[in-house]
Amino acid sequence: MKKTYSLLSLLCGIILLTSCNSGETYSDLKEAERDAINKYISDKGIKVIDETKFTSQGETTNLDNNEYVYLNKSAVYMQIVRKGCGEKVKDGESLEILCRFSEYNIKKSQLLIRNDIPYFIVQNNQTYDFSSFPDKMMVERIGSSFTGSFVSGAMSEYHGSAAVPAGWLVPLNYVNVGRPKNEEEEIAKVRLIVPHSQGTVDASSGVYPCFYEITYERDN
């Protein structure tokens, strides 16, 4: 189940992709990725807004209009479903964050993994239940930059890497990461379209975009 990656194998994969992949160059693969993202946006009736409008709306996206903001720096499309309780991660702060999520390969129209509902994968006669516990990641903020690594959970086991995809960290600039103290408070929730350059090691080597639905909750 668990795949092992090394820097050498990842570099070799990229080199192979740039040279040939059934006749496709890396440029071809990136164009195919862009086409897949544009088709997904069209099929889902997503209205894309720019960062200027996003800021003027108080860093919110209109759910009734199915708005997603396109973030130029990361090329991530983000919809904020819930801002969340508590407060934003502070500059210089390190904390553990619990996440429930689903991961969907846009290019192949394929659900890869999820832990937000009961979800099982059977491989080598062994059943893996990824819904038992949320993923836990350690995150640190320095200025406007975030770094993160998975402590436990489905993402690191499925993809064979503890590195948190950069796309997962993008929303932390805009949502609160707290822990509900009463029934009225809710944890942050976002939906993301993440290009391969901001994705997992698998997405990076395979040059495919993913759709994510993720919640963020402070651990203790």
Coordinates of C-alpha atoms in Angstrom, one line a residue:
M1 CA 0.0 0.0 0.0
K2 CA 2.6 2.5 1.0
K3 CA 4.8 3.8 -1.8
T4 CA 8.4 4.9 -1.2
Y5 CA 9.7 7.9 -3.0
S6 CA 13.2 9.2 -3.3
L7 CA 14.5 12.5 -4.8
L8 CA 16.2 10.5 -7.5
S9 CA 13.1 8.7 -8.6
L10 CA 11.1 11.9 -8.6
L11 CA 13.7 13.6 -10.8
C12 CA 13.9 10.7 -13.1
G13 CA 10.1 10.8 -13.5
I14 CA 10.2 14.5 -14.3
I15 CA 13.0 13.9 -16.9
L16 CA 11.0 11.1 -18.5
L17 CA 7.9 13.3 -18.6
T18 CA 9.8 16.1 -20.3
S19 CA 11.3 13.7 -22.9
C20 CA 8.4 11.5 -23.8
N21 CA 5.2 10.1 -22.4
S22 CA 3.5 8.3 -25.3
G23 CA 4.7 11.1 -27.5
E24 CA 3.7 13.9 -25.1
T25 CA 6.1 16.5 -23.9
Y26 CA 5.8 18.2 -20.5
S27 CA 4.4 21.2 -22.2
D28 CA 1.7 18.9 -23.7
L29 CA 0.9 17.5 -20.3
K30 CA 0.6 21.0 -18.8
E31 CA -1.8 22.0 -21.6
A32 CA -3.9 18.9 -21.0
E33 CA -4.0 19.8 -17.3
R34 CA -5.2 23.3 -18.1
D35 CA -7.9 21.9 -20.4
A36 CA -9.0 19.5 -17.7
I37 CA -9.3 22.3 -15.2
N38 CA -11.2 24.5 -17.6
K39 CA -13.6 21.7 -18.4
Y40 CA -14.2 21.0 -14.7
I41 CA -14.9 24.6 -14.1
S42 CA -17.4 24.7 -17.0
D43 CA -19.1 21.4 -16.1
K44 CA -19.5 22.4 -12.4
G45 CA -20.8 25.8 -13.2
I46 CA -18.1 27.6 -11.3
K47 CA -17.9 31.3 -11.5
V48 CA -14.3 32.5 -11.2
I49 CA -13.6 35.8 -9.5
D50 CA -10.3 37.7 -9.2
E51 CA -8.4 38.6 -6.0
T52 CA -9.6 42.2 -6.2
K53 CA -13.2 41.2 -6.0
F54 CA -12.4 38.5 -3.4
T55 CA -10.8 41.2 -1.2
S56 CA -13.6 43.7 -1.7
Q57 CA -16.0 41.0 -0.5
G58 CA -14.1 40.6 2.8
E59 CA -12.1 37.5 1.5
T60 CA -15.3 35.5 1.0
T61 CA -16.7 33.6 -1.9
N62 CA -20.5 33.7 -2.7
L63 CA -21.7 30.1 -2.4
D64 CA -25.1 30.9 -4.0
N65 CA -23.1 31.9 -7.2
N66 CA -20.7 29.0 -6.8
E67 CA -17.8 31.4 -6.7
Y68 CA -14.1 30.4 -6.6
V69 CA -11.3 32.9 -6.4
Y70 CA -8.3 32.4 -8.6
L71 CA -5.1 33.0 -6.6
N72 CA -2.4 34.2 -9.0
K73 CA 0.7 33.3 -7.0
S74 CA -0.3 29.6 -6.5
A75 CA -2.6 29.1 -9.5
V76 CA -5.1 27.5 -7.0
Y77 CA -8.8 28.1 -7.3
M78 CA -10.4 28.4 -3.8
Q79 CA -14.0 28.4 -2.5
I80 CA -14.4 29.2 1.2
V81 CA -17.4 27.3 2.4
R82 CA -16.9 28.3 6.1
K83 CA -14.4 30.8 7.5
G84 CA -14.2 28.8 10.7
C85 CA -14.1 29.6 14.4
G86 CA -11.1 30.9 16.4
E87 CA -8.5 32.9 14.6
K88 CA -5.9 32.7 11.8
V89 CA -2.6 31.0 12.3
K90 CA -0.2 33.6 13.7
D91 CA 3.2 34.6 12.3
G92 CA 5.8 32.5 14.0
E93 CA 3.2 30.0 15.3
S94 CA 3.6 26.2 15.0
L95 CA 0.6 24.0 15.6
E96 CA -1.1 20.7 14.7
I97 CA -4.1 20.8 12.5
L98 CA -6.7 18.0 12.0
C99 CA -8.2 17.6 8.5
R100 CA -11.0 15.7 6.9
F101 CA -10.9 15.7 3.1
S102 CA -11.6 14.1 -0.2
E103 CA -9.2 14.0 -3.1
Y104 CA -10.4 13.7 -6.7
N105 CA -8.2 13.4 -9.8
I106 CA -9.8 15.9 -12.2
K107 CA -7.9 14.7 -15.3
K108 CA -9.1 11.1 -14.9
S109 CA -12.5 12.0 -13.2
Q110 CA -11.5 9.6 -10.4
L111 CA -11.9 9.7 -6.6
L112 CA -8.5 8.8 -5.2
I113 CA -9.0 8.8 -1.4
R114 CA -11.1 10.4 1.3
N115 CA -11.5 10.3 5.1
D116 CA -14.6 12.5 5.5
I117 CA -16.9 9.5 5.2
P118 CA -16.4 5.7 5.6
Y119 CA -14.1 4.8 2.8
F120 CA -12.3 1.5 2.3
I121 CA -9.6 0.3 -0.1
V122 CA -8.7 -3.4 -0.4
Q123 CA -5.2 -4.2 -1.6
N124 CA -3.2 -7.4 -1.2
N125 CA -6.1 -8.9 0.7
Q126 CA -5.9 -6.2 3.3
T127 CA -8.6 -3.6 4.0
Y128 CA -7.7 -0.1 4.7
D129 CA -10.2 2.2 6.5
F130 CA -9.1 5.8 6.0
S131 CA -12.2 7.3 7.7
S132 CA -11.4 6.2 11.3
F133 CA -9.3 9.3 12.1
P134 CA -8.7 12.7 10.6
D135 CA -5.3 13.5 9.1
K136 CA -3.0 15.4 11.4
M137 CA -0.4 17.8 10.1
M138 CA 2.2 20.0 11.8
V139 CA 2.1 23.5 10.3
E140 CA 4.4 26.5 10.8
R141 CA 3.9 30.1 9.6
I142 CA 6.8 32.4 8.9
G143 CA 5.5 35.7 7.5
S144 CA 3.0 34.8 4.8
S145 CA 4.6 31.5 4.1
F146 CA 3.5 28.1 5.5
T147 CA 5.3 24.8 5.7
G148 CA 3.7 21.6 6.8
S149 CA 4.3 17.8 7.2
F150 CA 1.8 15.1 7.9
V151 CA 2.1 13.5 11.3
S152 CA -0.4 10.7 10.6
G153 CA -3.3 9.9 8.4
A154 CA -4.5 8.8 4.9
M155 CA -2.6 11.3 2.8
S156 CA 0.9 10.2 3.9
E157 CA 0.0 6.6 3.8
Y158 CA -1.6 6.7 0.4
H159 CA 0.9 8.9 -1.4
G160 CA 4.0 7.7 0.5
S161 CA 5.1 11.1 1.5
A162 CA 4.8 13.2 4.7
A163 CA 5.0 16.5 2.7
V164 CA 1.8 18.5 2.8
P165 CA 0.8 19.7 -0.7
A166 CA 1.5 23.4 -1.0
G167 CA -2.1 23.8 -2.2
W168 CA -3.4 22.6 1.2
L169 CA -1.6 25.4 2.9
V170 CA -2.9 28.2 0.7
P171 CA -6.3 28.6 2.5
L172 CA -4.5 29.1 5.9
N173 CA -3.9 32.8 4.8
Y174 CA -7.7 33.3 4.7
V175 CA -9.5 31.0 7.2
N176 CA -9.6 30.6 11.0
V177 CA -8.2 27.5 12.6
G178 CA -9.9 27.0 15.9
R179 CA -11.7 24.4 17.9
P180 CA -15.5 24.7 18.4
K181 CA -16.5 25.6 22.0
N182 CA -20.3 25.4 21.4
E183 CA -22.8 24.0 18.9
E184 CA -23.0 27.3 17.0
E185 CA -19.3 27.4 16.1
E186 CA -18.0 25.5 13.1
I187 CA -14.6 24.6 11.8
A188 CA -13.2 26.0 8.5
K189 CA -14.0 24.3 5.3
V190 CA -12.8 25.0 1.7
R191 CA -13.0 23.6 -1.8
L192 CA -9.8 23.7 -3.9
I193 CA -8.8 23.1 -7.5
V194 CA -5.0 22.4 -7.2
P195 CA -2.6 22.2 -10.1
H196 CA 0.1 19.6 -10.1
S197 CA 2.7 22.2 -9.2
Q198 CA 1.0 22.7 -5.8
G199 CA -0.1 19.1 -5.3
T200 CA 1.1 15.8 -4.0
V201 CA 4.3 13.9 -5.2
D202 CA 2.0 11.8 -7.3
A203 CA 0.2 14.8 -8.9
S204 CA 3.6 16.5 -9.6
S205 CA 5.1 13.4 -11.3
G206 CA 1.8 12.6 -13.1
V207 CA 1.0 16.2 -14.1
Y208 CA -2.6 16.1 -13.0
P209 CA -4.8 18.5 -11.1
C210 CA -6.9 17.6 -8.1
F211 CA -10.1 18.8 -6.5
Y212 CA -10.2 18.8 -2.7
E213 CA -12.8 19.5 -0.1
I214 CA -11.0 20.0 3.2
T215 CA -11.8 21.0 6.8
Y216 CA -9.3 22.5 9.2
E217 CA -9.5 22.2 13.0
R218 CA -6.9 23.1 15.7
D219 CA -5.7 20.0 17.6
N220 CA -6.1 20.9 21.3

